[in-house]
mmCIF file of C-alpha atoms in Angstrom:
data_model
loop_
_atom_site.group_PDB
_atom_site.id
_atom_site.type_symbol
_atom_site.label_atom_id
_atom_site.label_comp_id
_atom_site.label_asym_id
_atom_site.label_seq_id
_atom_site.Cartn_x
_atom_site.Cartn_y
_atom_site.Cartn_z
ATOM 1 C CA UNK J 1 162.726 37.420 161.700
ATOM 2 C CA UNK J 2 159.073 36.609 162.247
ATOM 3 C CA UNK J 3 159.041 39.234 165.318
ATOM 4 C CA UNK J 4 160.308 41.923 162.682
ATOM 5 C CA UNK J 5 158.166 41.447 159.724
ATOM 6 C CA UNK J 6 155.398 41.461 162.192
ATOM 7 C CA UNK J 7 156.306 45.092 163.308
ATOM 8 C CA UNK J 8 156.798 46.155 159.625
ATOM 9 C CA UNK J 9 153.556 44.540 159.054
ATOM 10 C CA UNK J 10 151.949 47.160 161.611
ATOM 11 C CA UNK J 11 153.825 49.929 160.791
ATOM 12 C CA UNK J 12 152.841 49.994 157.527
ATOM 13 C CA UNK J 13 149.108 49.561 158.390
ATOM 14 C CA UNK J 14 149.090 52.530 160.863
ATOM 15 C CA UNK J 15 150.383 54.438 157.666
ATOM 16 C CA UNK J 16 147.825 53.627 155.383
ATOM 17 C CA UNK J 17 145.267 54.550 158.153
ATOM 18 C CA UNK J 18 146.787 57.843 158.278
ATOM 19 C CA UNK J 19 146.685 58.558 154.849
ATOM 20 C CA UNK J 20 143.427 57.551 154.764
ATOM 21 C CA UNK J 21 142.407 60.236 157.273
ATOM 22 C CA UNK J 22 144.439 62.722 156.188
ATOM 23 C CA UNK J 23 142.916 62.148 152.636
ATOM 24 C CA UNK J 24 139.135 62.614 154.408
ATOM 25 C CA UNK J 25 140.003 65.171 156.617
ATOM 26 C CA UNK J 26 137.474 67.934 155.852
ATOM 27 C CA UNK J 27 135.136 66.761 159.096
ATOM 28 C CA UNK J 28 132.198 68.099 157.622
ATOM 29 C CA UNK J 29 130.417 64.416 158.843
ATOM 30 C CA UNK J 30 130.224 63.639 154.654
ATOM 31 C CA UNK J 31 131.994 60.245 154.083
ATOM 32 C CA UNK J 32 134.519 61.395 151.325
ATOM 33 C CA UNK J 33 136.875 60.918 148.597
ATOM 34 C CA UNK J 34 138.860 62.175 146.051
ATOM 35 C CA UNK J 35 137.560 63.854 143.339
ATOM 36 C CA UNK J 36 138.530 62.682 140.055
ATOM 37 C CA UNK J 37 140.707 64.422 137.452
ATOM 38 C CA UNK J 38 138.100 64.018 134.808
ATOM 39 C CA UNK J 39 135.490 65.642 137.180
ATOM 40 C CA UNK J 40 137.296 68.385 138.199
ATOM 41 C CA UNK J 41 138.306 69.458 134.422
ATOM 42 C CA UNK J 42 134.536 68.807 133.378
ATOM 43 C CA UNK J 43 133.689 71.232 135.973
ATOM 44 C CA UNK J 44 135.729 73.998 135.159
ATOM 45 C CA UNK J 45 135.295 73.248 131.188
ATOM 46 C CA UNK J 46 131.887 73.970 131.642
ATOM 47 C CA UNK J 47 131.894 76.898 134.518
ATOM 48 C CA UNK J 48 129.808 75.004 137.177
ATOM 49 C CA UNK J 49 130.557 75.832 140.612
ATOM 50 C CA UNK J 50 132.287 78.953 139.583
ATOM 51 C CA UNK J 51 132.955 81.267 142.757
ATOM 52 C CA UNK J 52 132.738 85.002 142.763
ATOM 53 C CA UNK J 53 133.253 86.849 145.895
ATOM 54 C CA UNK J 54 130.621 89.344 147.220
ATOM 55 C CA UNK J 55 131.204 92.867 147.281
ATOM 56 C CA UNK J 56 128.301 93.669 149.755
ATOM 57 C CA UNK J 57 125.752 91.613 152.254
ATOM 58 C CA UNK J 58 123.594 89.527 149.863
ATOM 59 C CA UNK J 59 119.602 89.735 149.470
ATOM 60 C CA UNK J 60 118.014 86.648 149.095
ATOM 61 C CA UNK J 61 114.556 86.442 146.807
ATOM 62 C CA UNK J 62 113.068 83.425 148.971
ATOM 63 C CA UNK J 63 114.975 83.733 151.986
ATOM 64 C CA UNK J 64 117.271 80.986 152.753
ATOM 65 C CA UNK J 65 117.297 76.909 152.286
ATOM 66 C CA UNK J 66 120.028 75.737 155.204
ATOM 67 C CA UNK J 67 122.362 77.503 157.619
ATOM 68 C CA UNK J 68 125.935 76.314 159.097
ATOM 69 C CA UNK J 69 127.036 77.003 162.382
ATOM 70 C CA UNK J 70 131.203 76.808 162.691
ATOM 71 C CA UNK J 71 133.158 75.967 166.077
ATOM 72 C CA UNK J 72 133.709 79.719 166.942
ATOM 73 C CA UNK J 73 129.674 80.800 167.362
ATOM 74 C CA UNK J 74 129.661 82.207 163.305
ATOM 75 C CA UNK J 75 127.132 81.121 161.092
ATOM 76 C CA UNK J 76 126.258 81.122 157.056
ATOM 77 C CA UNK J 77 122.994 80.948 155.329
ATOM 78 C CA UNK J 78 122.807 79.635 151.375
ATOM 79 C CA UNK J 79 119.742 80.401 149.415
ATOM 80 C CA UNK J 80 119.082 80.088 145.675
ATOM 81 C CA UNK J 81 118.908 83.908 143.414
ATOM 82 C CA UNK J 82 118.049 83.192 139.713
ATOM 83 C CA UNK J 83 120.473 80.474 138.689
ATOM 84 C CA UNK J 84 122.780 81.533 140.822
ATOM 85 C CA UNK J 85 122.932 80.338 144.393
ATOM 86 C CA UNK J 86 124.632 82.340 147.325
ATOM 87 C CA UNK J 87 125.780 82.213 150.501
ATOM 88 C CA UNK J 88 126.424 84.632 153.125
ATOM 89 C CA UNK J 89 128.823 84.919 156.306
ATOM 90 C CA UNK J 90 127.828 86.323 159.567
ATOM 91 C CA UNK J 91 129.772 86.501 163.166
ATOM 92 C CA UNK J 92 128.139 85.462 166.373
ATOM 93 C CA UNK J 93 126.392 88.518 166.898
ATOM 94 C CA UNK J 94 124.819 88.441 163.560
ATOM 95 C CA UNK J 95 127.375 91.139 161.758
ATOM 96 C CA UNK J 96 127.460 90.262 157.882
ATOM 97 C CA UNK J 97 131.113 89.615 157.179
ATOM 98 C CA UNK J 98 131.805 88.084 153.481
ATOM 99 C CA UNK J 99 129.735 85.925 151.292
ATOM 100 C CA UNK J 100 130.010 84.149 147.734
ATOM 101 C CA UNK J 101 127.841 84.195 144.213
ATOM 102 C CA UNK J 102 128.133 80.144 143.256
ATOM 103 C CA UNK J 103 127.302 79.869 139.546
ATOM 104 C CA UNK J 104 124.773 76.473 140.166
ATOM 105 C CA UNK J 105 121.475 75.615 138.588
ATOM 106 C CA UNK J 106 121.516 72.901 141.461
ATOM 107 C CA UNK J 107 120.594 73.165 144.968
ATOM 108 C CA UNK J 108 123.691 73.467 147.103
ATOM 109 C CA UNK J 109 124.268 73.342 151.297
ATOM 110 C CA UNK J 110 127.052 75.055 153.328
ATOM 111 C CA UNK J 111 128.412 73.506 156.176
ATOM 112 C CA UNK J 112 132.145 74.395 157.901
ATOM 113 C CA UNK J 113 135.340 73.012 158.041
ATOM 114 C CA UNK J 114 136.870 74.786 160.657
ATOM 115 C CA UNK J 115 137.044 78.252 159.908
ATOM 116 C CA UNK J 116 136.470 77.925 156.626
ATOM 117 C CA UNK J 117 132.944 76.730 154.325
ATOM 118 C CA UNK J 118 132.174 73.913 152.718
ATOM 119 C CA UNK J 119 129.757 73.957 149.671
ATOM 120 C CA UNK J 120 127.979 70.796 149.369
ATOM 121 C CA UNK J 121 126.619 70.435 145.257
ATOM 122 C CA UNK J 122 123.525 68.041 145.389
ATOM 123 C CA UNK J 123 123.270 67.670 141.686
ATOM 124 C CA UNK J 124 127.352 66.266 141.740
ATOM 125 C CA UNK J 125 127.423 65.021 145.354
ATOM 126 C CA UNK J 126 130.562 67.180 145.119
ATOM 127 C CA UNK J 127 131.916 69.337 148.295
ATOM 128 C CA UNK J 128 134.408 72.233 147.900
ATOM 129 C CA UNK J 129 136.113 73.687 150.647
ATOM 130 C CA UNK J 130 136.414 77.696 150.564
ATOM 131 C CA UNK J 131 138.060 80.140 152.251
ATOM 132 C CA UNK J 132 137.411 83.909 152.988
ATOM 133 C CA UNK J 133 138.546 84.990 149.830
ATOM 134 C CA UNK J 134 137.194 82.582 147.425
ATOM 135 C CA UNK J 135 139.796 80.044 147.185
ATOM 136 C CA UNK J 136 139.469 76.481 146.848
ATOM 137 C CA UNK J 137 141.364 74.962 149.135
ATOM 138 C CA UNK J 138 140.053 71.034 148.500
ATOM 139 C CA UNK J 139 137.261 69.423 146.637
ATOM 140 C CA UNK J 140 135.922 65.665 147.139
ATOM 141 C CA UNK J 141 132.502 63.290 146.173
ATOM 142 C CA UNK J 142 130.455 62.265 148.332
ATOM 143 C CA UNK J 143 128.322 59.329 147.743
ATOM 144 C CA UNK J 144 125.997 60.144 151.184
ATOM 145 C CA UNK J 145 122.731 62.146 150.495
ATOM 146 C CA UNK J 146 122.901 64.752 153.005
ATOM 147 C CA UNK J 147 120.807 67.400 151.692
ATOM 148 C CA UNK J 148 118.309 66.593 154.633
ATOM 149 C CA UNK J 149 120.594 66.847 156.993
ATOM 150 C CA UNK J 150 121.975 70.115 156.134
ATOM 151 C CA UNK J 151 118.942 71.800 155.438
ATOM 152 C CA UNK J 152 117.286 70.410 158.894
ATOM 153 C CA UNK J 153 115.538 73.991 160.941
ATOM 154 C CA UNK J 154 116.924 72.366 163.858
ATOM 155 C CA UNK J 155 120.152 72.507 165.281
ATOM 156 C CA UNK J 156 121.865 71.857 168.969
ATOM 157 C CA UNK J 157 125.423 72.554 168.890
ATOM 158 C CA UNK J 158 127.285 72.469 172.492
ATOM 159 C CA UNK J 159 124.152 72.898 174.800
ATOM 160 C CA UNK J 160 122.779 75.669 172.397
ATOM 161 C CA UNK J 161 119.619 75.191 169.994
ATOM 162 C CA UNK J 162 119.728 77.255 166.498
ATOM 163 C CA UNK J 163 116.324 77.161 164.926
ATOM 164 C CA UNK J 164 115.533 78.401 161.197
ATOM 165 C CA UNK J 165 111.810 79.869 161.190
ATOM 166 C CA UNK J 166 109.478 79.959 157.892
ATOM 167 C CA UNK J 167 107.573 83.757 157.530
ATOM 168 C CA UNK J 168 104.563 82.555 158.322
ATOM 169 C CA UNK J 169 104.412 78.252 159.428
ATOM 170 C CA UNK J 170 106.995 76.917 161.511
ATOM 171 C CA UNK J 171 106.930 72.804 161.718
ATOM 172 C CA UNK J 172 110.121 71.041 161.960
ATOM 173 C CA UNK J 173 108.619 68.894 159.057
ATOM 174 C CA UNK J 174 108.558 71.650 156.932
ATOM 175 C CA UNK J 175 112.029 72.421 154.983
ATOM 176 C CA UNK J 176 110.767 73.951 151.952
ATOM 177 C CA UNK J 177 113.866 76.471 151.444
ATOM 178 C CA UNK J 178 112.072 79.375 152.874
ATOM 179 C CA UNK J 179 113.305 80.172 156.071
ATOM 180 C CA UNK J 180 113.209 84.110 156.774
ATOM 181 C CA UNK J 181 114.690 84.282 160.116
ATOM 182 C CA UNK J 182 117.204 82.095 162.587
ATOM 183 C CA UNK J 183 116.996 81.994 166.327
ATOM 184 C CA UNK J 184 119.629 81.050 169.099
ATOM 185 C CA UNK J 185 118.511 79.752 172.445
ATOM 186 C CA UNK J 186 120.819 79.670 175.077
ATOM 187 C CA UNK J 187 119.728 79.009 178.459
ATOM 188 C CA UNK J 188 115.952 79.395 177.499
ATOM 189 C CA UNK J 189 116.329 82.868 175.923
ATOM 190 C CA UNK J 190 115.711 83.531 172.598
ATOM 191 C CA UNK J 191 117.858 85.920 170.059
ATOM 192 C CA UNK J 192 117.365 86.917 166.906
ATOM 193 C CA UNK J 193 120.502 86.070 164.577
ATOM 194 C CA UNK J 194 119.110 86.927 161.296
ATOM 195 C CA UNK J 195 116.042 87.654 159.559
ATOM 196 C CA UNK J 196 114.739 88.741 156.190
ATOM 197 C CA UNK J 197 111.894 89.850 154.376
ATOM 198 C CA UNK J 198 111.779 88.018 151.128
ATOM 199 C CA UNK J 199 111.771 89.858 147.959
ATOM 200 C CA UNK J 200 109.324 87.460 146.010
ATOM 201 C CA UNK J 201 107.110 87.779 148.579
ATOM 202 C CA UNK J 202 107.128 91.372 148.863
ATOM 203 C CA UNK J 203 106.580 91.379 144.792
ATOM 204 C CA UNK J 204 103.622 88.858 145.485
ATOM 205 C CA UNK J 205 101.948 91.304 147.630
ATOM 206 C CA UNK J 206 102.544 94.280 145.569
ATOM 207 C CA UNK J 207 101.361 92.397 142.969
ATOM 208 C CA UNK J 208 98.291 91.482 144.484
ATOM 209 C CA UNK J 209 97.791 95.047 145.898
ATOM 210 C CA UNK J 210 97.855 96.593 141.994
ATOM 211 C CA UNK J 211 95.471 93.982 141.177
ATOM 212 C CA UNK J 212 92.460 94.578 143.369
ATOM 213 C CA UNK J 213 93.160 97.865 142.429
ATOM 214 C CA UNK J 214 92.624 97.498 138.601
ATOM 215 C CA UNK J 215 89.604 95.257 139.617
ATOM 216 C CA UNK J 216 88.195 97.529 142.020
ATOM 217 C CA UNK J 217 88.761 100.427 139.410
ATOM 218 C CA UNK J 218 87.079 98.427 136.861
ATOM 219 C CA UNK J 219 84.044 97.787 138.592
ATOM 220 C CA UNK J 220 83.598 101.299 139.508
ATOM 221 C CA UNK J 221 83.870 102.223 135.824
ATOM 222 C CA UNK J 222 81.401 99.620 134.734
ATOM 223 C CA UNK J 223 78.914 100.450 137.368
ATOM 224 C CA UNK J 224 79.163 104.550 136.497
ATOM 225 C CA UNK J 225 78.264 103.218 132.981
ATOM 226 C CA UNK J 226 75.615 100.908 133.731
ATOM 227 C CA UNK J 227 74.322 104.168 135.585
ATOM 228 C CA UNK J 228 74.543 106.218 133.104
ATOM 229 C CA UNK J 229 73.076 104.216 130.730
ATOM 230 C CA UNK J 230 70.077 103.520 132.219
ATOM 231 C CA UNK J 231 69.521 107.267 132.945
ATOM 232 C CA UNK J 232 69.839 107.695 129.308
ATOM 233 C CA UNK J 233 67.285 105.256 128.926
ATOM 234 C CA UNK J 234 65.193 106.808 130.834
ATOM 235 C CA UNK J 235 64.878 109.559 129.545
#
């Protein structure tokens, strides 16, 4: 009798321990759990973390804050545009496949499950699980602040370093969530993945470029004046 309640004893351990796993099972590295009811509806209530689907390859004002790289060699960058934040898709080779407008005033982090992305919400420590059209296929909390993690420049995944490069400093210290181009090294060569120009910075130096032309224009004017007023004094 004692034997027997023993084994049922152990049985039904090993089937909470499942559940528990199967429960957590988006191995994205977060420690997770479920999201509550009143969450969820307070989400969608008030439209955060709304998902639109793409219908072309993205263009990001800053360039991008973090990058994901999944099992098969693709990878996806996130970067903030207005209050919107998006995220876009690329296969090994760098070939822009899908990507996603996330309606967010927060900062957000991809990372994969799979085949499929997860969106890490800072502001909610929430994580949704998408696939390539959109759909939600789970959403959990996550109590862990892994914003630092995610958006690390660094990354060696089986033997091969990705690296996430700043326009103009590069400093593994820095991770200001302006990273304009991402590297792969594989056997000490180096390949371009992606890289960007960013728009604000282009509009910074345009900017600047119409300015010291009004100033320079300016002083020309004034000095023509001054000129001419002192040859009219003159005479």
């Amino acid at each position: 009798m004692k034997r027997r309640y023993l084994v049922l004893c152990v049985m039904l351990v090993i089937v909470l321990l499942a559940s528990t796993i199967e429960a957590s099972a988006m191995n994205t590295g977060f420690l997770t759990e479920d999201m509550s009811e009143e969450d969820r509806n307070g989400a969608q209530e008030n439209n955060m973390g709304k998902v639109d689907m793409l219908s072309s390859e993205p263009k990001f004002l800053l360039g991008f804050a973090n990058y994901a790289i999944s099992p098969s060699g693709c990878f996806a960058v996130s970067g903030s545009y207005l209050t919107n934040n998006l995220i876009a898709v690329y296969d090994s080779d760098g070939n822009y496949l899908y990507g996603y407008s996330v309606n967010n005033p927060g900062s957000i982090a991809v990372s994969w499950v799979d085949d499929n992305i997860a969106v890490y919400f800072v502001r909610s420590n929430t994580i949704r699980v998408l696939d390539q059209n959109g759909t939600v296929l789970s959403e959990e909390t996550s109590d862990d602040a892994m914003y630092n993690q995610l958006t690390a420049n660094t990354q060696v995944i089986q033997d091969t370093t990705y690296v996430a490069k700043h326009w103009f400093i590069n400093h593994e210290l820095l991770r200001w969530g302006s990273y304009t181009k991402l590297v792969r090294i594989s056997d000490g060569v180096e390949c371009v993945l992606w890289e960007c120009v960013p728009i604000f910075l282009v509009c910074c130096i345009s900017m600047l470029g119409v300015g010291l032309v009004l100033l320079t224009t300016v002083v020309v004017i004034r000095k023509r004046n001054h000129r001419i007023s002192s040859e009219q004094e003159k005479n």
